[in-house]
XYZ file of C-alpha atoms in Angstrom:
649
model
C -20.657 -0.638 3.461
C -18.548 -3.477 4.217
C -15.573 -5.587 2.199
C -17.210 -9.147 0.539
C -15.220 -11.942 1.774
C -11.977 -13.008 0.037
C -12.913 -16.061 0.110
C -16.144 -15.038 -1.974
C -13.974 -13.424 -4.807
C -12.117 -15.057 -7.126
C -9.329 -12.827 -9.367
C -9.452 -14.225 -13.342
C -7.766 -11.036 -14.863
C -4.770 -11.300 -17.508
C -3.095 -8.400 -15.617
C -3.395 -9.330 -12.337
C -3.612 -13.442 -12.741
C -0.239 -12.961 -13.396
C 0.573 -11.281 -9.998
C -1.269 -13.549 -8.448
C 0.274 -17.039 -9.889
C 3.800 -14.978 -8.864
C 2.790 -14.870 -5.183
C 1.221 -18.407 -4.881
C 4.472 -20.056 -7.075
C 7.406 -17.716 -6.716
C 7.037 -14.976 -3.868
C 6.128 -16.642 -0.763
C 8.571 -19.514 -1.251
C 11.198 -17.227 -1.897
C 10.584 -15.075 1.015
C 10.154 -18.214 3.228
C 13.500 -19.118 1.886
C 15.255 -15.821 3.265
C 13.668 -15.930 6.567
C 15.042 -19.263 6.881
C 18.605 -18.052 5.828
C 18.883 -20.657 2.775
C 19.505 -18.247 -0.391
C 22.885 -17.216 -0.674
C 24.092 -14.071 -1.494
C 21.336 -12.122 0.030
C 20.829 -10.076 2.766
C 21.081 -12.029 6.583
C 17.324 -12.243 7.510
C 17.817 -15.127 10.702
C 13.761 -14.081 11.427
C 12.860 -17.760 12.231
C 16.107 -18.315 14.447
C 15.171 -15.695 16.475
C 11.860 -17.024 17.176
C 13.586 -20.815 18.187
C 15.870 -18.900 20.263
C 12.883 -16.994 22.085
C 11.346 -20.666 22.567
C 14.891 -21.359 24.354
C 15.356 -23.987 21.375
C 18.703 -22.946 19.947
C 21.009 -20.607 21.703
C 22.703 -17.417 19.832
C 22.118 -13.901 19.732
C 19.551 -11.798 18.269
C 20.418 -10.616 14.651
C 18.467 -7.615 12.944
C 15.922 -4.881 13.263
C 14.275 -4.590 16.858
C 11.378 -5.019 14.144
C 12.359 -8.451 12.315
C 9.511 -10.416 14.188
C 7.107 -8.310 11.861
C 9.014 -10.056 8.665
C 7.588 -13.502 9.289
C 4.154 -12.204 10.505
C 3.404 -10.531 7.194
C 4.781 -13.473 5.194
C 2.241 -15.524 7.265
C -0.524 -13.108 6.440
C 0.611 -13.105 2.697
C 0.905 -17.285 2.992
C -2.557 -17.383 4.822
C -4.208 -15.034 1.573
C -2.999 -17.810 -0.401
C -4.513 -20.533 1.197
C -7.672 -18.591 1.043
C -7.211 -18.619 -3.019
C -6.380 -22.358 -2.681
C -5.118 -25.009 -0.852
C -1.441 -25.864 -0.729
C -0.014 -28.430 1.532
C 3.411 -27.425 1.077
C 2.504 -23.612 2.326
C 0.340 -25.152 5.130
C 2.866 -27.182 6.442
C 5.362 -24.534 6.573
C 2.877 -22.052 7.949
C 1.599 -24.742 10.757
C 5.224 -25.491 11.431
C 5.791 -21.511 12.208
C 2.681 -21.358 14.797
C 4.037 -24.254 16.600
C 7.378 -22.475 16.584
C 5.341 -18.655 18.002
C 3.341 -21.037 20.554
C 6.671 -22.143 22.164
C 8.239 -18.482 21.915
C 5.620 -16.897 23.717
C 6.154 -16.208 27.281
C 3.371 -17.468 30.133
C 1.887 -14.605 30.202
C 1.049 -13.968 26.613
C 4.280 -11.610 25.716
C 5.239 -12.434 22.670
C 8.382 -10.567 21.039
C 11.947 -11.770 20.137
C 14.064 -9.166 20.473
C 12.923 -8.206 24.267
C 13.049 -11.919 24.837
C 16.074 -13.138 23.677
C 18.315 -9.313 23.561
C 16.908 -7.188 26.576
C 14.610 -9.711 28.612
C 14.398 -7.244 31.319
C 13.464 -4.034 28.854
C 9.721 -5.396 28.301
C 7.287 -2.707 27.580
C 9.899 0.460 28.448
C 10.683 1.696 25.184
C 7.542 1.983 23.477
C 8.467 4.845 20.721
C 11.114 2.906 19.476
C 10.800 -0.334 20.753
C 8.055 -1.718 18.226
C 6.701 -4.166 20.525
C 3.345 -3.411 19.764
C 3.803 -3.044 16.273
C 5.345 -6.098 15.538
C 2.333 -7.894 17.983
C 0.251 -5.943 15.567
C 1.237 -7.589 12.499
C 1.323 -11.238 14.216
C -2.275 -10.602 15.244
C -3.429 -9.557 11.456
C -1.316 -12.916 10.477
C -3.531 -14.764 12.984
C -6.841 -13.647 11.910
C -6.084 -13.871 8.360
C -4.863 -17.382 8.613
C -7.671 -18.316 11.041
C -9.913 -17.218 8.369
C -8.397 -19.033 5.552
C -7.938 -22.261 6.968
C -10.443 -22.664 10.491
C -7.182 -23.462 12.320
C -7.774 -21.201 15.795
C -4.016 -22.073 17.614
C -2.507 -18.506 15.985
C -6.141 -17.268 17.187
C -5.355 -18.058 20.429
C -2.166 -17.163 20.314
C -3.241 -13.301 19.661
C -5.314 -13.502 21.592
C -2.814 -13.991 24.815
C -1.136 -11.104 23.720
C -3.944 -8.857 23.554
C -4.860 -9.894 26.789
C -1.275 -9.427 27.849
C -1.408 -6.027 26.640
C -5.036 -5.384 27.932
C -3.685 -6.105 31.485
C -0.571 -3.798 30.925
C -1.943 -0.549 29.669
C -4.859 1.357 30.355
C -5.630 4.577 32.370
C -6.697 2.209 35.240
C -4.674 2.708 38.426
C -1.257 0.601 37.829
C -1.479 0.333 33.753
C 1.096 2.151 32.005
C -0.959 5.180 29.636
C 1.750 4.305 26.919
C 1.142 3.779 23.235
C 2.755 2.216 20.420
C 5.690 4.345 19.006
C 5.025 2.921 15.092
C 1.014 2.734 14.817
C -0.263 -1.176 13.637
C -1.751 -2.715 16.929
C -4.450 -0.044 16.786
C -5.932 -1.163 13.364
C -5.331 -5.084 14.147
C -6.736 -5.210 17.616
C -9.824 -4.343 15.543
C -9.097 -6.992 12.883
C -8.950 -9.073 15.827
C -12.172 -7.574 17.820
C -14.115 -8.390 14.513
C -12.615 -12.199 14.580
C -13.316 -13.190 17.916
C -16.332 -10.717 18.876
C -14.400 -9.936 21.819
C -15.247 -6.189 23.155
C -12.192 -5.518 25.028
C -9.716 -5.554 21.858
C -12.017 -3.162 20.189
C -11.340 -1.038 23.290
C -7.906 -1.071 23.440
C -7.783 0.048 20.007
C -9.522 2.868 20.712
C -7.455 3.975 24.308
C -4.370 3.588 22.073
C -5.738 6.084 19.215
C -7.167 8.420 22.203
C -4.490 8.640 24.448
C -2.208 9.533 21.794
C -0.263 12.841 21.878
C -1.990 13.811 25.071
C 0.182 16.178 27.467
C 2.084 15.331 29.472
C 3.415 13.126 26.358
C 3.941 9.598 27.440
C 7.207 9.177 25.019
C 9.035 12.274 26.896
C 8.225 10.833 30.294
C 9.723 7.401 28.807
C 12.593 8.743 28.102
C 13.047 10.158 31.772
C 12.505 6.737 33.130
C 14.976 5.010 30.919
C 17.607 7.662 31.582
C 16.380 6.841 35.132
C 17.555 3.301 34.361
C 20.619 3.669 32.050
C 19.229 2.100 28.949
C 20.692 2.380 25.868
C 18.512 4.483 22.875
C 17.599 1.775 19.984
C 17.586 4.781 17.411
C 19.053 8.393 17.412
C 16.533 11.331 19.012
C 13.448 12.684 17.004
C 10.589 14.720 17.385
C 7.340 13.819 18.476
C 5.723 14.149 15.054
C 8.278 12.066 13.754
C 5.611 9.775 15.651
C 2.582 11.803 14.941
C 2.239 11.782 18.391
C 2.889 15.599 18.631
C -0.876 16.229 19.407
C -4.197 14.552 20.014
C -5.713 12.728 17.228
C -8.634 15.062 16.812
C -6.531 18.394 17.121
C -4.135 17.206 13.977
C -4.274 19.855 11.337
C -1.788 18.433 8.795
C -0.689 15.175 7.950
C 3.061 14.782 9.798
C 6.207 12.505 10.810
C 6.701 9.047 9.809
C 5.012 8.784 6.326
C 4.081 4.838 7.096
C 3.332 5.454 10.876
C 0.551 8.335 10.082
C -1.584 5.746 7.299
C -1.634 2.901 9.667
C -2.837 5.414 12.206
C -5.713 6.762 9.874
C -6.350 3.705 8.974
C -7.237 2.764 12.773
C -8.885 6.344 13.047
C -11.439 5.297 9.765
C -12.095 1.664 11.842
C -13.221 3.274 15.228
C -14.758 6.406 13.317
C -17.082 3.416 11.782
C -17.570 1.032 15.221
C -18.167 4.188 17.210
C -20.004 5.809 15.059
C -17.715 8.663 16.326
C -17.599 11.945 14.351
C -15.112 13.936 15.421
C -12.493 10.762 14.420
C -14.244 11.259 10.842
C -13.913 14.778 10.648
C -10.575 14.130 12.075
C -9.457 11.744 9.309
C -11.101 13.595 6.653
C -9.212 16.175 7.461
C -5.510 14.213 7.256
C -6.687 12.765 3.708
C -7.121 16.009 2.176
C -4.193 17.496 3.463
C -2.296 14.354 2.073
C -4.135 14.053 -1.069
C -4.468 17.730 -2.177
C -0.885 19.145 -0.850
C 1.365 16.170 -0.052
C 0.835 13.197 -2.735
C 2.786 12.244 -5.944
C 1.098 12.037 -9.006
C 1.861 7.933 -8.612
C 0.037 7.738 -5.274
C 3.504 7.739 -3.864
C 4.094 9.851 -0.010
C 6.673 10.432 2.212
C 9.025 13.390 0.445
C 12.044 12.716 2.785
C 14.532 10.441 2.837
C 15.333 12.031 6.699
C 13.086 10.157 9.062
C 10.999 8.596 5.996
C 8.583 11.451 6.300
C 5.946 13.758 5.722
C 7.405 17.329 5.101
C 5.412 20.343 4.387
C 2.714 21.187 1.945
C 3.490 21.352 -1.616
C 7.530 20.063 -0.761
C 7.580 16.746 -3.693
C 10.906 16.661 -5.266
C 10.890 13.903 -7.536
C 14.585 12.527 -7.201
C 14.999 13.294 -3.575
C 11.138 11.192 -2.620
C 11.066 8.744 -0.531
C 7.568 7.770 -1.646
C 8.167 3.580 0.688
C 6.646 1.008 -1.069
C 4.788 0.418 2.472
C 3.617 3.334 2.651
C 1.944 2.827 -0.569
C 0.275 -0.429 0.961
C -0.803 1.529 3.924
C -2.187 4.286 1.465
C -4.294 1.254 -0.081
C -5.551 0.211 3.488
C -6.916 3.509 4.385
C -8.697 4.173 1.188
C -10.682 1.035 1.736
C -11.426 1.740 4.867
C -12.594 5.416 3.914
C -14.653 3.882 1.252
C -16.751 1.925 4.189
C -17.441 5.145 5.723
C -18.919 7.534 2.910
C -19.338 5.662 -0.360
C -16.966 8.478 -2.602
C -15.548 7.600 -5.481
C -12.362 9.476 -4.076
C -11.124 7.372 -2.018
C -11.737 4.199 -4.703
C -9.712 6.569 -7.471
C -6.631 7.135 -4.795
C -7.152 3.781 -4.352
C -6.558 2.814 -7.825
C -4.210 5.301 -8.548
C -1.498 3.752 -5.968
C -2.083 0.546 -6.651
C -1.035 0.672 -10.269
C 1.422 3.076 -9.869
C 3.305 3.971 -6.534
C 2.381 0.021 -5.085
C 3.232 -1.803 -7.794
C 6.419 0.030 -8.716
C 7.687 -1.648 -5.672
C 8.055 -4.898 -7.098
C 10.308 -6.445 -10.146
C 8.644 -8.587 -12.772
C 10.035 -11.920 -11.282
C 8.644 -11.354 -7.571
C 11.894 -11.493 -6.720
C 13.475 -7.683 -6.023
C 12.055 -4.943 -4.486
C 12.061 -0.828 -4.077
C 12.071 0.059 -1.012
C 12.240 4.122 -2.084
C 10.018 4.889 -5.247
C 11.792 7.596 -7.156
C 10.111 9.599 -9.929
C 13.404 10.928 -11.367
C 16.655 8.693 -11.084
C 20.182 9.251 -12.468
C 22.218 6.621 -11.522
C 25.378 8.694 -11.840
C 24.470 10.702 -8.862
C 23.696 8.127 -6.620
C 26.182 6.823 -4.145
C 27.724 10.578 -4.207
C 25.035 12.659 -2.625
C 23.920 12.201 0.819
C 20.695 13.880 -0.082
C 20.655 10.720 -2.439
C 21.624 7.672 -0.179
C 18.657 5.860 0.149
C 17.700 5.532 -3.443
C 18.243 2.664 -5.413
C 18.546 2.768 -9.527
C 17.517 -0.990 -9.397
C 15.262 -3.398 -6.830
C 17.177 -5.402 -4.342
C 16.671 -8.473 -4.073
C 16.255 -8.016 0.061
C 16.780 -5.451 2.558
C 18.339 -5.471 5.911
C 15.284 -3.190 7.292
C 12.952 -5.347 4.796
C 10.025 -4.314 5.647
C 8.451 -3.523 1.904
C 9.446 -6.598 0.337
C 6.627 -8.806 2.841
C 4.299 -5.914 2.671
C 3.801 -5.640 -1.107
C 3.225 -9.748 -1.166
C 0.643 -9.332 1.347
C -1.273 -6.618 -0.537
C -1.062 -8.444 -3.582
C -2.380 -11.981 -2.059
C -5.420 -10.187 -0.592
C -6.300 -7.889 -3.918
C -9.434 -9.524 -4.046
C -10.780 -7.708 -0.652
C -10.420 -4.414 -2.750
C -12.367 -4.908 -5.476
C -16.023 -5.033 -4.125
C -17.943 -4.349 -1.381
C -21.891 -4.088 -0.094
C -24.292 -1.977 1.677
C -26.773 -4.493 3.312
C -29.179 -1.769 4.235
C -29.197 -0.489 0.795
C -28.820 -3.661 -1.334
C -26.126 -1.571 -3.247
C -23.463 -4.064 -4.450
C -20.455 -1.711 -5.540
C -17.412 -2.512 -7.779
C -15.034 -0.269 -6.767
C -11.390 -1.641 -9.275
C -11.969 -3.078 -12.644
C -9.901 -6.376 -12.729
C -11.532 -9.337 -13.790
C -13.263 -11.726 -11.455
C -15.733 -13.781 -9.802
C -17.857 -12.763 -6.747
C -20.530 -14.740 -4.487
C -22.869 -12.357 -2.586
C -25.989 -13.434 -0.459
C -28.836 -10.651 -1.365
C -32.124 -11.003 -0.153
C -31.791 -14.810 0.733
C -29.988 -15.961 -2.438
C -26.751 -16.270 -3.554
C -25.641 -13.953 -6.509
C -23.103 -14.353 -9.019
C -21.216 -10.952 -10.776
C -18.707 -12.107 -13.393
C -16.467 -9.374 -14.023
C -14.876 -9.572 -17.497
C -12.146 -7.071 -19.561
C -8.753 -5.878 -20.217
C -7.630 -3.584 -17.860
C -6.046 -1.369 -17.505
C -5.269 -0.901 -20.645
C -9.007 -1.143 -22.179
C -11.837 0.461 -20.370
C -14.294 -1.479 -22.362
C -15.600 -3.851 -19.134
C -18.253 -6.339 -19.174
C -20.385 -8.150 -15.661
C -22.480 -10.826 -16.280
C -25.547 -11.967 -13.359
C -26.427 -15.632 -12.522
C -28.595 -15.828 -9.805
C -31.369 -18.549 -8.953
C -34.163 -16.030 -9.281
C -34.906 -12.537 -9.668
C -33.473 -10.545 -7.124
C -33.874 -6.808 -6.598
C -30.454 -4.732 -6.009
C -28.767 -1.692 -6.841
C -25.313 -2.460 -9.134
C -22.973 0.682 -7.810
C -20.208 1.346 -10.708
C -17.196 3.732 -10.140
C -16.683 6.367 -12.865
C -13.319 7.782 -12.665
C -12.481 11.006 -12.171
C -9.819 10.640 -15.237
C -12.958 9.372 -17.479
C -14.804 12.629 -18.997
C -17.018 10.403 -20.652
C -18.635 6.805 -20.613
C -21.574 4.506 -21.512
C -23.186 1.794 -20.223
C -26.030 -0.874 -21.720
C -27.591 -3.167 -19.719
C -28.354 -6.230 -22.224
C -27.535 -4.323 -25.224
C -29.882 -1.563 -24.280
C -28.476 2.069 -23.377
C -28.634 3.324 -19.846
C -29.517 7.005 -19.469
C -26.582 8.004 -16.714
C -27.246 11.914 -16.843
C -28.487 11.563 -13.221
C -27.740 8.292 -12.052
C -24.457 9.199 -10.171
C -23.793 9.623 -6.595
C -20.394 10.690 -5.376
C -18.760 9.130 -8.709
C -20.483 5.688 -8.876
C -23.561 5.004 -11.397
C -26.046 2.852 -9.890
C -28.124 0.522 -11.340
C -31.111 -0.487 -9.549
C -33.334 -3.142 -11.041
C -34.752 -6.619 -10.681
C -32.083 -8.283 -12.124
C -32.426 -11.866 -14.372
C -29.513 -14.847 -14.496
C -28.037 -13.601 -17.611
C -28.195 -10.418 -17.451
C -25.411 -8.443 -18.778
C -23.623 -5.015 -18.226
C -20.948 -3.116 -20.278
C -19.517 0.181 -19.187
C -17.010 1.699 -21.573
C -14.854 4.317 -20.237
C -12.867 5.421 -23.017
C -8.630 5.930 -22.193
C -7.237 9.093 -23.189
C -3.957 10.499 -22.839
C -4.065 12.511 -20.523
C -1.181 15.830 -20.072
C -1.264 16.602 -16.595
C 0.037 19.466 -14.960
C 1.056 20.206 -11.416
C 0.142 23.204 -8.684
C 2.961 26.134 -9.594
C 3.695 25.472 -5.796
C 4.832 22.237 -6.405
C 8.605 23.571 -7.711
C 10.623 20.478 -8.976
C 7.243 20.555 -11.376
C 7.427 23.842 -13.003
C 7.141 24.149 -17.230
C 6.788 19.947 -16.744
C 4.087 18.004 -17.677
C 3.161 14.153 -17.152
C 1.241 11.897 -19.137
C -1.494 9.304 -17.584
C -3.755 6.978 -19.413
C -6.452 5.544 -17.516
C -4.695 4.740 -13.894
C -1.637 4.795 -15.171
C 1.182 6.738 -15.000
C 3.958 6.798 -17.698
C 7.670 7.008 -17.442
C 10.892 8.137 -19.845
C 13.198 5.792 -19.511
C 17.281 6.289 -20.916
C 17.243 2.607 -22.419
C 14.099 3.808 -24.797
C 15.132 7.420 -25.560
C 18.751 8.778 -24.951
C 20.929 10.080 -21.720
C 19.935 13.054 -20.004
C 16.088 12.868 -19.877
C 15.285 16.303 -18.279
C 16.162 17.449 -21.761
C 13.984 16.537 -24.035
C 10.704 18.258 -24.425
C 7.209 17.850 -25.217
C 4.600 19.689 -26.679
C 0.786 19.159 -24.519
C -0.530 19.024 -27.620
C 1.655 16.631 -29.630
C -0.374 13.089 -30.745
C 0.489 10.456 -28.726
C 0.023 7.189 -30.026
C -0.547 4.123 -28.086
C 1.721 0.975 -28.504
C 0.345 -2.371 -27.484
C 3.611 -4.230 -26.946
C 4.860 -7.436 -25.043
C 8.586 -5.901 -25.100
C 8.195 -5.513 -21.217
C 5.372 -7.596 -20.047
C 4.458 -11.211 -21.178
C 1.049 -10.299 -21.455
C 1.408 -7.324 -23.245
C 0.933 -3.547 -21.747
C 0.308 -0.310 -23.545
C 3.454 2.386 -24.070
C 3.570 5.306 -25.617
C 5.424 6.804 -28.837
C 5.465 10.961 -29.649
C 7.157 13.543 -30.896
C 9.528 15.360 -28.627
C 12.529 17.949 -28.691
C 16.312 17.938 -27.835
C 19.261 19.948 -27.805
C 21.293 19.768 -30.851
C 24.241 18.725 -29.225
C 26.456 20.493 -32.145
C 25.363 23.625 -31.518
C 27.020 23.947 -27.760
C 30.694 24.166 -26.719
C 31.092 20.974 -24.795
C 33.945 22.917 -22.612
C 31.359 25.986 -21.853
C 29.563 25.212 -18.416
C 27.652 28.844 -19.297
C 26.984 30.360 -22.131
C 24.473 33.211 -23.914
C 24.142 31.386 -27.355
C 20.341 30.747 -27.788
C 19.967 26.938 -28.099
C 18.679 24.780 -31.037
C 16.214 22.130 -30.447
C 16.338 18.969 -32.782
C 13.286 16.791 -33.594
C 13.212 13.615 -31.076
C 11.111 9.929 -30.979
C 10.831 9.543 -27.488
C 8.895 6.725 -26.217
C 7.180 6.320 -22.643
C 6.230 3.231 -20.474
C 4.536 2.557 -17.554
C 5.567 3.634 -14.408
C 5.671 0.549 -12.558
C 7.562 -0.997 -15.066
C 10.632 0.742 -14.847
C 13.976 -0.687 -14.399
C 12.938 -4.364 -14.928
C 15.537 -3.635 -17.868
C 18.978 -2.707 -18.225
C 19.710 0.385 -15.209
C 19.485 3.975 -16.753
C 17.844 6.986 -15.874
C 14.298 7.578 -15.300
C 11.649 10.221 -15.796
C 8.199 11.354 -14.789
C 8.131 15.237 -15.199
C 8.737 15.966 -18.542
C 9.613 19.387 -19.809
C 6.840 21.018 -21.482
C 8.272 22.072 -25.175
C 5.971 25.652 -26.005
């Protein structure tokens, strides 16, 4: 099974339209701004500097992360998604103006990195766990491919390609090569990206010696650290432990999912890519293994991962406080990028429904209504009185900045956004099976048995599940139309030109096909009916205990204090209290669906303000509480927040 081209797809959704005009008008000029240093007031970015200084243009030091080359390389893969929607001369001038700028930075023999250029010139290549010179060539290579592919230009092509030959002549386990590995996993999954660009063998390879080689003994980071003692170099960031890296152990002999929350997707992302070239099982069974670790033991209900604010990390199973999460809006993205790529490899709804699930919920969350702020840390339980006086509390915000020093999320999130459209479909030649995977409205091209077909996809959600696809096609053409059922739906139905479709054994692994000779003008409509949904938590999960949370569809609700009254964790909520449905334009322009019920608080009367303890049985008051969606939080006035609600018996 294998994506459909973004080119081929064509977003026209209310929902996501609007996300998408944000990018194109709003986002990527605004980020270009910062990483030119023209909006005042927020946070030093001096990205593009650095790059004229490595091209010995303008002298200065090096300002920022050891990482900041990655900022510009995933606002040039976010810019080059755009171009792919439509041209923009503006954005291609900028964009072509940047190349020219990475052409004259990089070194004669391919090296290509600002901060070893400019700051530590002689350092190349000996601090691989914390250096991030791999993973910042990692996102300039996915820039170059994706902007190769949007507008035919091949200087950025080539200029990946120097550095992946650069790096194919540096490591290796030939005699001379150094057997290192990237510290912060990305250059694994774009050398493929890159492999599949220029059909070039040897980048597919070097993929793969980076994910094998990891976490071997002896451990290639320890004996590092030797040489640079060796050397007197300074340490970029304080000690950690290997899985901190999840490089504590060979890829295949992982049994949990560990360390860096961000590092361990992109890595399993890479994993699901070679599993699929190589056709290698013990990387599937390898991978499979991570997701349902992750998915089953270590997830939050909004997709969200990473339960530590320490090290931005994995923890152990079960171990999801809600106000203490990290949850990184990257991490999130990264979440997306390896469900896709598990979808190519077994055709499950599961991986389409985690998919979904952080897309809406713990991805979006990460970004304000204007384009213009971001979260960085996505909190499921926020009191803004706390924060600023706990250190178990430091790195969460109660509103989105509008950039970070480390900004690593704000880029990201444009970049998944620009290329939505790679996520919605995707086809098994072999099969003919043409699967739809997310239901937001759109256009798709696909060539199937010689001809070109045409799938309209028409609808309202998420906040509707009543979704219509239309065929044109120049002929009939014979091919199986593959339609994910989520696992939140407990019921649907489906006609197919007004006519009901008998589904009682038509699905496989979550998706009903559809096989038939299909007619221009055809016409499908699946209804999957939206619920409320009370969802409990595993009794091991222990911030979650006598809580419940409410879901509709994909989405996850929220209490927030703005709607409903200070200290949230107090009121209560019966499972089986009738929840009605609001369509309201209060918070989005467009309109989005909140939700009003009956709920339960302490009569405030009753207590002795001045008692801290007390054996008086409490009395509970009547309450209107009203909940929105997650991801819209905090695009108001700040205020506390809530997922878990207490369960009222």
């Amino acid at each position: 099974m294998k994506p459909i081209s973004l080119n081929k797809v064509e977003i026209k959704d209310k929902f996501w339209t609007r996300w998408q005009r944000l990018i194109k008008d709003d986002i990527v000029p605004y980020q270009w701004s910062i990483l030119n240093d023209q909006i005042p007031g927020v946070e030093k970015s001096q990205t593009i500097e650095n790059f004229r200084m490595a091209a010995g243009e303008v002298k200065g030091e090096f300002y920022g992360m050891v990482f900041q080359d990655s900022d510009l390389a995933k606002w040039l893969e976010t810019a080059s998604y755009v171009l792919t929607m439509e041209r923009n001369e503006q954005l291609e001038q900028w964009a072509d103006g940047v190349i020219d700028i990475l052409e004259r930075a990089q070194q004669a023999d391919g090296y290509l990195n600002t901060y070893f250029t400019v700051a530590e010139p002689d350092l190349r290549w000996k601090n691989l766990k914390d250096g991030h010179e791999l993973y910042c060539a990692g996102h300039m290579i996915e820039a170059a491919v994706a902007y190769y592919e949007a507008t035919g230009k091949s200087k950025i092509l080539h200029i990946a390609s120097k550095m992946a030959d650069q790096m194919d002549a540096v490591f290796g386990i030939e005699e001379g090569k150094l057997r290192g590995y990237d510290g912060h996993p990305e250059i694994e999954l774009a050398l493929i990206r890159l492999y599949r660009a220029t059909n070039n063998r040897k980048y597919l390879n070097l993929s793969k010696y980076f994910v094998e080689e990891r976490g071997r003994k002896p451990n290639y980071f320890d004996q590092e650290d030797i040489e640079r003692q060796k050397i007197g170099a300074k340490n970029l960031t304080p000690p950690k432990e290997l899985d901190y890296y999840v490089a504590h152990a060979p890829v295949t002999e992982m049994e949990t999912a560990e360390g860096h929350a961000v590092r361990a997707v992109y890595l399993f992302s890479a994993m699901a890519d070679l599993a699929a070239e190589y056709q290698d099982q013990a990387l599937l069974q390898a991978v499979k293994k991570m997701w349902q670790n992750i998915v089953n033991k270590r997830m939050y209900i909004t997709g969200g991962i990473g339960s530590s604010g320490l090290h931005e990390r994995f923890t152990v199973d079960y171990d999801l406080p809600n106000d203490r999460v990290y949850a990184e809006t990257c991490a999130s993205v990264g979440f997306i990028m390896w469900a896709y790529r598990m979808l190519e490899l077994e055709e499950d709804r599961r991986y389409a429904d985690v998919m979904e699930q952080v897309l809406y919920n713990g991805a979006l969350s990460g970004i304000s209504l204007d384009g213009k702020k971001y979260f960085y840390v996505n909190p499921l339980e926020v009191k803004p009185s706390l924060l600023g006086h706990r250190n178990d509390l430091y790195f969460v915000k109660g509103e989105r900045q509008s950039w970070y020093g480390c900004a690593c999320c704000p880029p990201n999130i444009a970049r998944l956004l620009a290329s939505l459209g790679q996520y919605i479909y995707s086809y098994n030649e072999a099969r003919k099976n043409l699967f739809v995977h997310l239901y937001i409205g759109s256009q798709i091209e696909q060539e199937i048995e010689g001809q070109l077909v045409q799938i309209n996809q028409t609808g309202h959600y998420p906040w509707n599940g009543d979704i219509q696809f239309q065929v044109a096609t120049e002929s009939p053409v014979h091919f199986t139309l593959a339609l994910r059922i989520p696992a939140w739906c407990d019921s649907f139905e489906i006609t197919v030109n007004g006519e009901r479709v008998e589904t009682m054994d038509s699905l496989d692994k979550g998706y009903l096909k559809i096989a038939r000779t299909w007619n221009s003008g055809d016409r499908v409509e699946l209804l999957l009916p939206m619920k409320v949904r009370v969802m409990r938590s595993n009794p091991l999960v222990r911030d979650n205990v006598g809580k419940i949370s409410l879901l509709r569809g994909p989405i996850v609700y929220c209490l927030e204090q703005i709607d409903n009254k200070e200290n949230l964790p107090d009121i209560g909520v019966s499972a089986k209290t009738d929840f009605q449905t609001v369509f309201a334009n209060d918070l989005l322009e467009e309109g989005a669906i909140n939700l009003e019920f009956d709920a339960w608080v302490t009569d405030s009367l009753s207590l002795n303000v001045d008692e801290l303890y007390f054996q008086t049985e409490v009395k509970r008051n009547p309450f209107q509480a009203k909940a929105i969606p997650y991801f819209l939080w905090a695009n108001r006035e700040p205020g506390e927040m809530l997922v878990w609600i207490k369960e009222e018996k």
